[in-house]
mmCIF file of C-alpha atoms in Angstrom:
data_model
loop_
_atom_site.group_PDB
_atom_site.id
_atom_site.type_symbol
_atom_site.label_atom_id
_atom_site.label_comp_id
_atom_site.label_asym_id
_atom_site.label_seq_id
_atom_site.Cartn_x
_atom_site.Cartn_y
_atom_site.Cartn_z
ATOM 1 C CA MET A 803 17.020 -87.215 140.481
ATOM 2 C CA TYR A 804 16.940 -90.987 140.896
ATOM 3 C CA GLY A 805 17.333 -91.983 137.250
ATOM 4 C CA PHE A 806 14.893 -93.981 135.168
ATOM 5 C CA LEU A 807 13.849 -97.409 136.404
ATOM 6 C CA PRO A 808 13.862 -100.205 133.785
ATOM 7 C CA GLU A 809 10.644 -101.791 132.605
ATOM 8 C CA PRO A 810 9.304 -104.565 134.864
ATOM 9 C CA THR A 811 10.645 -108.043 134.150
ATOM 10 C CA LYS A 812 9.165 -111.451 134.862
ATOM 11 C CA VAL A 813 9.727 -112.822 138.364
ATOM 12 C CA THR A 814 10.218 -116.481 139.194
ATOM 13 C CA ALA A 815 10.220 -117.734 142.772
ATOM 14 C CA THR A 816 11.706 -120.826 144.410
ATOM 15 C CA VAL A 817 10.807 -121.838 147.977
ATOM 16 C CA ASN A 818 14.017 -123.028 149.634
ATOM 17 C CA ALA A 819 12.521 -123.888 153.022
ATOM 18 C CA GLU A 820 9.232 -123.634 154.888
ATOM 19 C CA ASN A 821 8.448 -123.699 158.606
ATOM 20 C CA LYS A 822 4.719 -123.953 159.345
ATOM 21 C CA GLN A 823 5.286 -123.657 163.102
ATOM 22 C CA ALA A 824 7.344 -120.467 163.234
ATOM 23 C CA LEU A 825 7.058 -118.075 166.169
ATOM 24 C CA GLY A 826 5.794 -120.798 168.466
ATOM 25 C CA GLY A 827 3.234 -122.058 165.961
ATOM 26 C CA LYS A 828 1.691 -118.660 165.265
ATOM 27 C CA ALA A 829 3.069 -118.300 161.761
ATOM 28 C CA THR A 830 4.276 -119.943 158.592
ATOM 29 C CA LEU A 831 7.714 -118.868 157.409
ATOM 30 C CA LYS A 832 9.012 -119.242 153.873
ATOM 31 C CA ASP A 833 12.566 -118.702 152.707
ATOM 32 C CA VAL A 834 12.278 -117.794 149.028
ATOM 33 C CA THR A 835 14.652 -116.898 146.205
ATOM 34 C CA ILE A 836 13.310 -114.706 143.431
ATOM 35 C CA LYS A 837 14.926 -114.138 140.059
ATOM 36 C CA PHE A 838 14.207 -111.401 137.544
ATOM 37 C CA GLY A 839 15.879 -109.452 134.781
ATOM 38 C CA PRO A 840 18.316 -110.547 132.079
ATOM 39 C CA GLU A 841 20.308 -113.749 132.449
ATOM 40 C CA GLY A 842 22.910 -113.436 135.188
ATOM 41 C CA THR A 843 21.064 -110.828 137.258
ATOM 42 C CA PRO A 844 21.789 -111.644 140.934
ATOM 43 C CA PRO A 845 18.986 -113.550 142.724
ATOM 44 C CA VAL A 846 17.266 -111.949 145.687
ATOM 45 C CA GLY A 847 16.344 -113.673 148.941
ATOM 46 C CA VAL A 848 12.870 -113.006 150.371
ATOM 47 C CA LEU A 849 11.643 -113.841 153.871
ATOM 48 C CA PHE A 850 7.855 -114.260 153.860
ATOM 49 C CA VAL A 851 5.998 -114.772 157.148
ATOM 50 C CA TYR A 852 2.210 -114.887 157.571
ATOM 51 C CA PRO A 853 -0.189 -115.695 160.447
ATOM 52 C CA ASN A 854 -1.609 -119.205 160.706
ATOM 53 C CA GLN A 855 -4.776 -117.939 162.390
ATOM 54 C CA ARG A 856 -6.550 -115.604 159.966
ATOM 55 C CA LYS A 857 -9.909 -114.819 158.441
ATOM 56 C CA GLY A 858 -9.552 -114.470 154.702
ATOM 57 C CA LYS A 859 -6.621 -112.788 152.990
ATOM 58 C CA VAL A 860 -4.216 -110.725 155.077
ATOM 59 C CA PRO A 861 -2.746 -107.251 154.669
ATOM 60 C CA THR A 862 0.957 -107.568 153.965
ATOM 61 C CA TRP A 863 4.026 -105.458 154.646
ATOM 62 C CA VAL A 864 6.748 -105.388 152.015
ATOM 63 C CA ALA A 865 9.978 -104.300 153.694
ATOM 64 C CA ILE A 866 13.623 -103.785 152.832
ATOM 65 C CA ASN A 867 16.398 -104.372 155.368
ATOM 66 C CA PHE A 868 20.039 -103.421 155.920
ATOM 67 C CA CYS A 869 21.615 -106.560 157.323
ATOM 68 C CA GLY A 870 19.951 -109.647 155.853
ATOM 69 C CA ASN A 871 16.693 -111.522 156.365
ATOM 70 C CA HIS A 872 18.348 -113.863 158.854
ATOM 71 C CA THR A 873 18.835 -111.013 161.344
ATOM 72 C CA ALA A 874 15.052 -110.549 161.723
ATOM 73 C CA ILE A 875 14.412 -113.988 163.239
ATOM 74 C CA ALA A 876 16.589 -116.757 164.714
ATOM 75 C CA ASP A 877 15.211 -119.463 162.446
ATOM 76 C CA PRO A 878 17.707 -121.758 160.689
ATOM 77 C CA ALA A 879 15.327 -122.001 157.711
ATOM 78 C CA VAL A 880 16.258 -118.454 156.688
ATOM 79 C CA SER A 881 19.176 -118.305 154.255
ATOM 80 C CA LEU A 882 22.175 -116.084 154.853
ATOM 81 C CA PRO A 883 22.790 -113.531 152.108
ATOM 82 C CA LYS A 884 25.738 -114.410 149.889
ATOM 83 C CA SER A 885 26.342 -110.858 148.695
ATOM 84 C CA TRP A 886 28.315 -108.037 150.325
ATOM 85 C CA CYS A 887 27.215 -106.936 153.821
ATOM 86 C CA GLN A 888 27.935 -103.817 155.840
ATOM 87 C CA LYS A 889 30.728 -104.181 158.382
ATOM 88 C CA ASN A 890 28.580 -102.776 161.196
ATOM 89 C CA CYS A 891 25.826 -105.378 160.789
ATOM 90 C CA PRO A 892 25.645 -108.071 163.498
ATOM 91 C CA GLY A 893 27.681 -111.186 162.789
ATOM 92 C CA VAL A 894 29.359 -109.807 159.648
ATOM 93 C CA LYS A 895 32.943 -110.919 158.996
ATOM 94 C CA ASP A 896 34.975 -109.800 156.003
ATOM 95 C CA GLU A 897 31.855 -108.074 154.634
ATOM 96 C CA HIS A 898 29.859 -111.317 154.570
ATOM 97 C CA ALA A 899 27.059 -112.587 156.803
ATOM 98 C CA THR A 900 27.647 -115.400 159.307
ATOM 99 C CA GLU A 901 25.453 -117.530 161.569
ATOM 100 C CA GLU A 902 26.247 -115.177 164.453
ATOM 101 C CA GLY A 903 23.856 -112.617 163.018
ATOM 102 C CA ARG A 904 20.727 -114.778 163.266
ATOM 103 C CA GLY A 905 17.924 -112.985 165.094
ATOM 104 C CA LYS A 906 20.151 -110.109 166.203
ATOM 105 C CA GLN A 907 17.755 -107.493 164.819
ATOM 106 C CA ALA A 908 14.523 -109.105 166.008
ATOM 107 C CA ASP A 909 13.819 -105.929 168.013
ATOM 108 C CA VAL A 910 14.054 -103.880 164.809
ATOM 109 C CA TRP A 911 11.505 -105.975 162.916
ATOM 110 C CA ASN A 912 9.183 -107.273 165.668
ATOM 111 C CA LEU A 913 7.811 -110.091 163.530
ATOM 112 C CA GLU A 914 5.743 -111.583 166.330
ATOM 113 C CA MET A 915 3.957 -108.268 166.915
ATOM 114 C CA ILE A 916 3.225 -107.979 163.195
ATOM 115 C CA ILE A 917 1.773 -111.498 163.128
ATOM 116 C CA ASP A 918 -0.226 -110.925 166.319
ATOM 117 C CA ARG A 919 -1.798 -107.838 164.735
ATOM 118 C CA GLY A 920 -2.973 -109.899 161.760
ATOM 119 C CA TYR A 921 -0.422 -108.882 159.148
ATOM 120 C CA ALA A 922 2.010 -110.780 156.954
ATOM 121 C CA ILE A 923 5.455 -109.473 156.021
ATOM 122 C CA ALA A 924 7.796 -110.066 153.096
ATOM 123 C CA MET A 925 11.249 -108.561 153.292
ATOM 124 C CA TYR A 926 14.436 -108.548 151.270
ATOM 125 C CA TYR A 927 18.047 -107.550 151.894
ATOM 126 C CA TYR A 928 19.030 -104.469 149.912
ATOM 127 C CA GLY A 929 22.562 -105.681 149.182
ATOM 128 C CA ASP A 930 21.148 -108.540 147.124
ATOM 129 C CA VAL A 931 19.947 -105.991 144.564
ATOM 130 C CA ASP A 932 22.855 -103.558 144.797
ATOM 131 C CA PRO A 933 25.686 -103.499 147.324
ATOM 132 C CA ASP A 934 25.786 -100.036 148.886
ATOM 133 C CA LYS A 935 29.137 -98.959 147.428
ATOM 134 C CA HIS A 936 30.389 -96.238 145.080
ATOM 135 C CA ASP A 937 30.278 -98.405 141.971
ATOM 136 C CA PHE A 938 27.832 -100.407 139.876
ATOM 137 C CA THR A 939 29.846 -103.526 139.158
ATOM 138 C CA ASP A 940 28.371 -106.158 141.475
ATOM 139 C CA GLY A 941 24.604 -105.619 141.622
ATOM 140 C CA VAL A 942 21.794 -105.573 139.091
ATOM 141 C CA HIS A 943 23.016 -102.561 137.094
ATOM 142 C CA PRO A 944 25.496 -104.242 134.694
ATOM 143 C CA HIS A 945 22.845 -106.734 133.619
ATOM 144 C CA PHE A 946 20.416 -104.021 132.494
ATOM 145 C CA LEU A 947 22.843 -102.104 130.270
ATOM 146 C CA LYS A 948 21.650 -101.598 126.715
ATOM 147 C CA PRO A 949 23.495 -103.388 123.884
ATOM 148 C CA GLY A 950 26.836 -101.682 123.355
ATOM 149 C CA GLN A 951 26.551 -99.704 126.605
ATOM 150 C CA LYS A 952 29.535 -100.197 128.929
ATOM 151 C CA GLN A 953 28.574 -97.937 131.826
ATOM 152 C CA LEU A 954 25.607 -96.049 133.203
ATOM 153 C CA GLY A 955 24.589 -92.781 131.569
ATOM 154 C CA LYS A 956 23.751 -89.555 133.366
ATOM 155 C CA HIS A 957 20.015 -90.319 133.376
ATOM 156 C CA ASP A 958 20.333 -93.998 134.351
ATOM 157 C CA TRP A 959 19.192 -95.368 137.682
ATOM 158 C CA GLY A 960 21.239 -95.082 140.848
ATOM 159 C CA SER A 961 21.158 -97.359 143.865
ATOM 160 C CA ILE A 962 17.955 -95.988 145.408
ATOM 161 C CA ALA A 963 16.092 -96.595 142.156
ATOM 162 C CA ALA A 964 17.537 -100.121 141.982
ATOM 163 C CA TRP A 965 16.419 -100.919 145.526
ATOM 164 C CA ALA A 966 12.955 -99.552 144.670
ATOM 165 C CA TYR A 967 12.893 -101.801 141.604
ATOM 166 C CA GLY A 968 13.660 -104.670 143.981
ATOM 167 C CA ILE A 969 10.646 -103.717 146.101
ATOM 168 C CA HIS A 970 8.468 -103.835 142.994
ATOM 169 C CA ARG A 971 9.692 -107.323 142.176
ATOM 170 C CA VAL A 972 8.981 -108.490 145.749
ATOM 171 C CA VAL A 973 5.455 -107.114 145.322
ATOM 172 C CA ASP A 974 5.232 -109.212 142.140
ATOM 173 C CA TYR A 975 6.125 -112.260 144.206
ATOM 174 C CA VAL A 976 3.780 -111.659 147.168
ATOM 175 C CA LEU A 977 0.858 -111.222 144.802
ATOM 176 C CA THR A 978 1.314 -114.882 143.835
ATOM 177 C CA GLU A 979 0.726 -115.955 147.452
ATOM 178 C CA ASP A 980 -2.933 -116.878 148.054
ATOM 179 C CA VAL A 981 -2.922 -115.543 151.625
ATOM 180 C CA VAL A 982 -2.062 -111.977 150.553
ATOM 181 C CA ASP A 983 -4.732 -109.291 150.168
ATOM 182 C CA SER A 984 -3.649 -107.587 146.941
ATOM 183 C CA LYS A 985 -5.474 -104.369 147.862
ATOM 184 C CA ARG A 986 -3.717 -103.989 151.218
ATOM 185 C CA ILE A 987 0.020 -103.981 150.595
ATOM 186 C CA ALA A 988 2.005 -101.632 152.834
ATOM 187 C CA CYS A 989 5.659 -100.767 152.370
ATOM 188 C CA VAL A 990 8.219 -99.709 154.983
ATOM 189 C CA GLY A 991 11.925 -98.926 155.146
ATOM 190 C CA HIS A 992 14.297 -96.913 157.325
ATOM 191 C CA SER A 993 16.707 -94.080 156.436
ATOM 192 C CA ARG A 994 18.090 -94.549 152.886
ATOM 193 C CA LEU A 995 15.684 -97.441 152.578
ATOM 194 C CA GLY A 996 12.899 -95.052 153.581
ATOM 195 C CA LYS A 997 13.887 -92.915 150.604
ATOM 196 C CA THR A 998 13.645 -96.118 148.583
ATOM 197 C CA VAL A 999 10.145 -96.883 149.884
ATOM 198 C CA LEU A 1000 8.823 -93.436 148.955
ATOM 199 C CA LEU A 1001 10.168 -93.767 145.408
ATOM 200 C CA ALA A 1002 8.826 -97.316 145.125
ATOM 201 C CA ALA A 1003 5.354 -96.220 146.244
ATOM 202 C CA ALA A 1004 5.325 -93.203 143.933
ATOM 203 C CA MET A 1005 6.089 -95.466 140.964
ATOM 204 C CA ASP A 1006 3.773 -98.376 141.817
ATOM 205 C CA ASP A 1007 0.192 -97.896 142.944
ATOM 206 C CA ARG A 1008 -0.126 -101.547 143.949
ATOM 207 C CA ILE A 1009 1.499 -100.275 147.143
ATOM 208 C CA ALA A 1010 -1.540 -99.111 149.107
ATOM 209 C CA LEU A 1011 0.343 -97.461 151.994
ATOM 210 C CA ALA A 1012 3.916 -96.261 152.483
ATOM 211 C CA ILE A 1013 5.987 -95.484 155.570
ATOM 212 C CA PRO A 1014 9.349 -93.933 154.654
ATOM 213 C CA HIS A 1015 10.758 -93.928 158.199
ATOM 214 C CA GLN A 1016 13.281 -91.171 159.042
ATOM 215 C CA ALA A 1017 14.062 -90.834 155.330
ATOM 216 C CA GLY A 1018 15.362 -87.257 155.356
ATOM 217 C CA CYS A 1019 17.310 -85.616 152.530
ATOM 218 C CA GLY A 1020 16.837 -87.295 149.176
ATOM 219 C CA GLY A 1021 13.548 -88.764 150.372
ATOM 220 C CA THR A 1022 11.023 -87.061 152.637
ATOM 221 C CA ALA A 1023 12.889 -83.824 153.466
ATOM 222 C CA PRO A 1024 13.223 -80.819 151.143
ATOM 223 C CA SER A 1025 16.196 -80.538 148.789
ATOM 224 C CA ARG A 1026 15.859 -76.786 148.318
ATOM 225 C CA VAL A 1027 17.496 -75.697 151.574
ATOM 226 C CA ASP A 1028 20.493 -73.436 152.228
ATOM 227 C CA ILE A 1029 23.590 -75.425 151.215
ATOM 228 C CA ASP A 1030 25.546 -73.955 154.142
ATOM 229 C CA ARG A 1031 23.194 -75.270 156.828
ATOM 230 C CA LYS A 1032 24.978 -77.493 159.342
ATOM 231 C CA ASP A 1033 21.951 -78.792 161.231
ATOM 232 C CA VAL A 1034 20.342 -80.765 158.379
ATOM 233 C CA GLU A 1035 21.642 -82.856 155.496
ATOM 234 C CA THR A 1036 21.882 -81.022 152.166
ATOM 235 C CA ILE A 1037 22.036 -82.385 148.636
ATOM 236 C CA ARG A 1038 25.641 -81.226 148.344
ATOM 237 C CA ARG A 1039 26.501 -83.303 151.390
ATOM 238 C CA ILE A 1040 24.491 -86.381 150.374
ATOM 239 C CA ASN A 1041 25.795 -86.362 146.793
ATOM 240 C CA THR A 1042 29.364 -86.054 148.041
ATOM 241 C CA VAL A 1043 29.160 -88.877 150.567
ATOM 242 C CA PHE A 1044 26.767 -91.152 148.642
ATOM 243 C CA PRO A 1045 27.189 -90.331 144.932
ATOM 244 C CA HIS A 1046 25.842 -93.717 143.845
ATOM 245 C CA TRP A 1047 22.383 -93.237 145.350
ATOM 246 C CA PHE A 1048 21.117 -90.901 142.626
ATOM 247 C CA CYS A 1049 21.610 -90.382 138.904
ATOM 248 C CA ASP A 1050 24.635 -88.355 137.810
ATOM 249 C CA ASN A 1051 22.571 -85.333 136.763
ATOM 250 C CA PHE A 1052 21.408 -84.688 140.329
ATOM 251 C CA VAL A 1053 24.877 -83.461 141.323
ATOM 252 C CA LEU A 1054 24.464 -80.515 138.938
ATOM 253 C CA PHE A 1055 22.300 -78.893 141.619
ATOM 254 C CA ASN A 1056 24.719 -79.368 144.535
ATOM 255 C CA GLU A 1057 25.549 -75.659 144.756
ATOM 256 C CA THR A 1058 22.224 -74.318 143.478
ATOM 257 C CA PRO A 1059 19.401 -76.443 144.917
ATOM 258 C CA ASP A 1060 17.026 -73.488 144.485
ATOM 259 C CA LYS A 1061 17.247 -74.136 140.726
ATOM 260 C CA LEU A 1062 15.766 -77.617 141.051
ATOM 261 C CA PRO A 1063 12.476 -77.638 139.100
ATOM 262 C CA PHE A 1064 10.851 -79.751 141.829
ATOM 263 C CA ASP A 1065 11.153 -80.643 145.483
ATOM 264 C CA GLN A 1066 10.273 -83.727 147.487
ATOM 265 C CA HIS A 1067 6.604 -82.820 147.952
ATOM 266 C CA CYS A 1068 6.300 -83.600 144.227
ATOM 267 C CA LEU A 1069 7.426 -87.187 144.789
ATOM 268 C CA LEU A 1070 5.001 -87.499 147.690
ATOM 269 C CA ALA A 1071 2.192 -86.078 145.543
ATOM 270 C CA LEU A 1072 2.677 -88.969 143.107
ATOM 271 C CA CYS A 1073 1.417 -91.251 145.896
ATOM 272 C CA ALA A 1074 -1.929 -89.421 146.145
ATOM 273 C CA PRO A 1075 -4.524 -90.307 147.267
ATOM 274 C CA ARG A 1076 -2.858 -93.240 149.029
ATOM 275 C CA PRO A 1077 -1.831 -92.897 152.714
ATOM 276 C CA VAL A 1078 1.788 -92.040 153.526
ATOM 277 C CA LEU A 1079 3.181 -91.689 157.066
ATOM 278 C CA TYR A 1080 6.307 -89.611 157.722
ATOM 279 C CA SER A 1081 7.841 -90.882 160.990
ATOM 280 C CA ASN A 1082 10.764 -89.258 162.779
ATOM 281 C CA ALA A 1083 12.762 -88.908 165.998
ATOM 282 C CA VAL A 1084 13.441 -85.776 168.047
ATOM 283 C CA GLU A 1085 17.212 -86.299 168.186
ATOM 284 C CA ASP A 1086 17.414 -87.030 164.455
ATOM 285 C CA GLN A 1087 17.469 -83.420 163.294
ATOM 286 C CA TRP A 1088 19.814 -84.387 160.449
ATOM 287 C CA ALA A 1089 16.713 -85.852 158.746
ATOM 288 C CA ASN A 1090 15.014 -82.422 158.984
ATOM 289 C CA PRO A 1091 11.709 -83.432 160.628
ATOM 290 C CA ASP A 1092 10.372 -79.852 160.406
ATOM 291 C CA GLY A 1093 11.161 -79.712 156.702
ATOM 292 C CA GLN A 1094 9.423 -83.032 156.216
ATOM 293 C CA PHE A 1095 6.219 -81.588 157.645
ATOM 294 C CA GLU A 1096 6.477 -78.745 155.135
ATOM 295 C CA MET A 1097 6.659 -81.344 152.351
ATOM 296 C CA LEU A 1098 3.425 -82.887 153.647
ATOM 297 C CA LYS A 1099 1.827 -79.449 153.455
ATOM 298 C CA GLY A 1100 3.172 -79.019 149.941
ATOM 299 C CA ALA A 1101 1.623 -82.276 148.708
ATOM 300 C CA ALA A 1102 -1.754 -81.730 150.396
ATOM 301 C CA PRO A 1103 -3.357 -79.805 147.485
ATOM 302 C CA VAL A 1104 -2.938 -82.841 145.228
ATOM 303 C CA TYR A 1105 -4.760 -85.013 147.753
ATOM 304 C CA ALA A 1106 -7.525 -82.384 147.816
ATOM 305 C CA LEU A 1107 -7.636 -82.342 144.016
ATOM 306 C CA LEU A 1108 -8.235 -86.087 144.072
ATOM 307 C CA GLY A 1109 -11.093 -85.737 146.524
ATOM 308 C CA THR A 1110 -9.524 -86.721 149.835
ATOM 309 C CA THR A 1111 -8.287 -84.892 152.918
ATOM 310 C CA GLY A 1112 -4.528 -85.257 152.976
ATOM 311 C CA LEU A 1113 -3.215 -83.274 155.933
ATOM 312 C CA GLU A 1114 -5.690 -82.590 158.726
ATOM 313 C CA VAL A 1115 -3.609 -80.082 160.744
ATOM 314 C CA LYS A 1116 -1.547 -76.973 160.017
ATOM 315 C CA GLU A 1117 1.068 -77.385 162.749
ATOM 316 C CA ARG A 1118 3.481 -80.259 163.346
ATOM 317 C CA PRO A 1119 2.114 -82.656 165.987
ATOM 318 C CA ALA A 1120 3.737 -82.884 169.402
ATOM 319 C CA SER A 1121 6.054 -85.736 170.310
ATOM 320 C CA ARG A 1122 4.343 -89.154 170.465
ATOM 321 C CA VAL A 1123 1.100 -87.801 168.967
ATOM 322 C CA LEU A 1124 0.183 -89.753 165.838
ATOM 323 C CA LEU A 1125 -1.404 -87.750 163.040
ATOM 324 C CA ASP A 1126 -3.221 -90.556 161.246
ATOM 325 C CA SER A 1127 -4.671 -88.668 158.267
ATOM 326 C CA LYS A 1128 -3.904 -89.738 154.684
ATOM 327 C CA LEU A 1129 -0.778 -87.623 154.957
ATOM 328 C CA GLY A 1130 0.398 -88.756 158.373
ATOM 329 C CA TYR A 1131 3.124 -87.656 160.741
ATOM 330 C CA PHE A 1132 4.720 -88.994 163.907
ATOM 331 C CA ILE A 1133 7.774 -87.964 165.910
ATOM 332 C CA ARG A 1134 9.041 -89.671 169.053
ATOM 333 C CA PRO A 1135 11.889 -89.091 171.493
ATOM 334 C CA GLY A 1136 15.128 -90.842 170.565
ATOM 335 C CA LYS A 1137 17.559 -91.244 167.728
ATOM 336 C CA HIS A 1138 17.887 -92.457 164.146
ATOM 337 C CA SER A 1139 16.627 -96.021 164.486
ATOM 338 C CA MET A 1140 13.614 -98.296 164.072
ATOM 339 C CA ASP A 1141 12.201 -100.045 167.119
ATOM 340 C CA ARG A 1142 9.136 -101.536 168.798
ATOM 341 C CA GLU A 1143 7.492 -98.174 169.483
ATOM 342 C CA ASP A 1144 7.777 -97.306 165.801
ATOM 343 C CA TRP A 1145 6.125 -100.572 164.810
ATOM 344 C CA GLU A 1146 3.254 -99.986 167.221
ATOM 345 C CA ILE A 1147 2.628 -96.692 165.416
ATOM 346 C CA PHE A 1148 3.082 -98.238 161.949
ATOM 347 C CA LEU A 1149 0.484 -100.887 162.773
ATOM 348 C CA ASP A 1150 -1.954 -98.395 164.339
ATOM 349 C CA TYR A 1151 -1.679 -96.219 161.234
ATOM 350 C CA ALA A 1152 -2.160 -99.196 158.907
ATOM 351 C CA ASP A 1153 -5.124 -100.440 160.965
ATOM 352 C CA LYS A 1154 -6.925 -97.161 160.316
ATOM 353 C CA GLN A 1155 -5.884 -96.518 156.740
ATOM 354 C CA LEU A 1156 -6.230 -100.083 155.449
ATOM 355 C CA LYS A 1157 -9.325 -100.759 157.612
#
């Protein structure tokens, strides 16, 4: 479905800037560039923020963002991404980031809340690994081609797999930071980056907890649904609009998803027995929140096989009721977005599951 991820490669990190009095003195902020892969592979910017007041090592979020690290906090120490940026991101001009975007998504990331709750966070901008376009010419993909190979094969990794590989390399980096508790790394992303987080967690058990927020089709929602449904996203629709997200063989099932030899509960089951929270919004029916709950039910037997209670209820919880079992679920009023209320739930869930 996603294509095969390459083998891990060595990561080197350079600290470009450091602010030990970030967020009014509560935190230390580092602007970091990491490099990995064959020569010429694009570097990736990482924003790492951790609390100054702490007892021992801290649990750490690894996150992936849509618009650049600089949008999460208005701190001039944070570098602007040099790669392609989405036109609808704040401050973007001619598909490139500008100073106008600094701090414009602070309400999406809520860094001060994360610090106040005793967590660190390391995030990277997804376009640094692979610009979200229908080709593979300007990200990491060309640099991982085998000798003599001029383009990706049908089994080779798509964009979601590349972004997940980027998450793994950020985990490599954060594990070199003395303040980080290596046993308590949580991972979060929204929408297509939620799909990315679920894949990253399934393929890397250093990730102790995953929150694929509103990930929907191609992530947390089932693929084997009626292709003529208009109320939820189908694989025919997602492969038509975003053909670069998956490997080329996935499109073979566009008209016959019932012939897929797996569904998304299988990907979730690869995370067992680690905690995974599926979070949704009432008005975001396109992400198929009911179908997502069925995927939780489908993965629960694997959690039981491994000696833990996965899903503690049989019916989908009501709005704003957090199910904080190993297989967790939350749905709130509102639309396809990530906001302060979501982060309050993410942190409550992590508090329980990471103790």
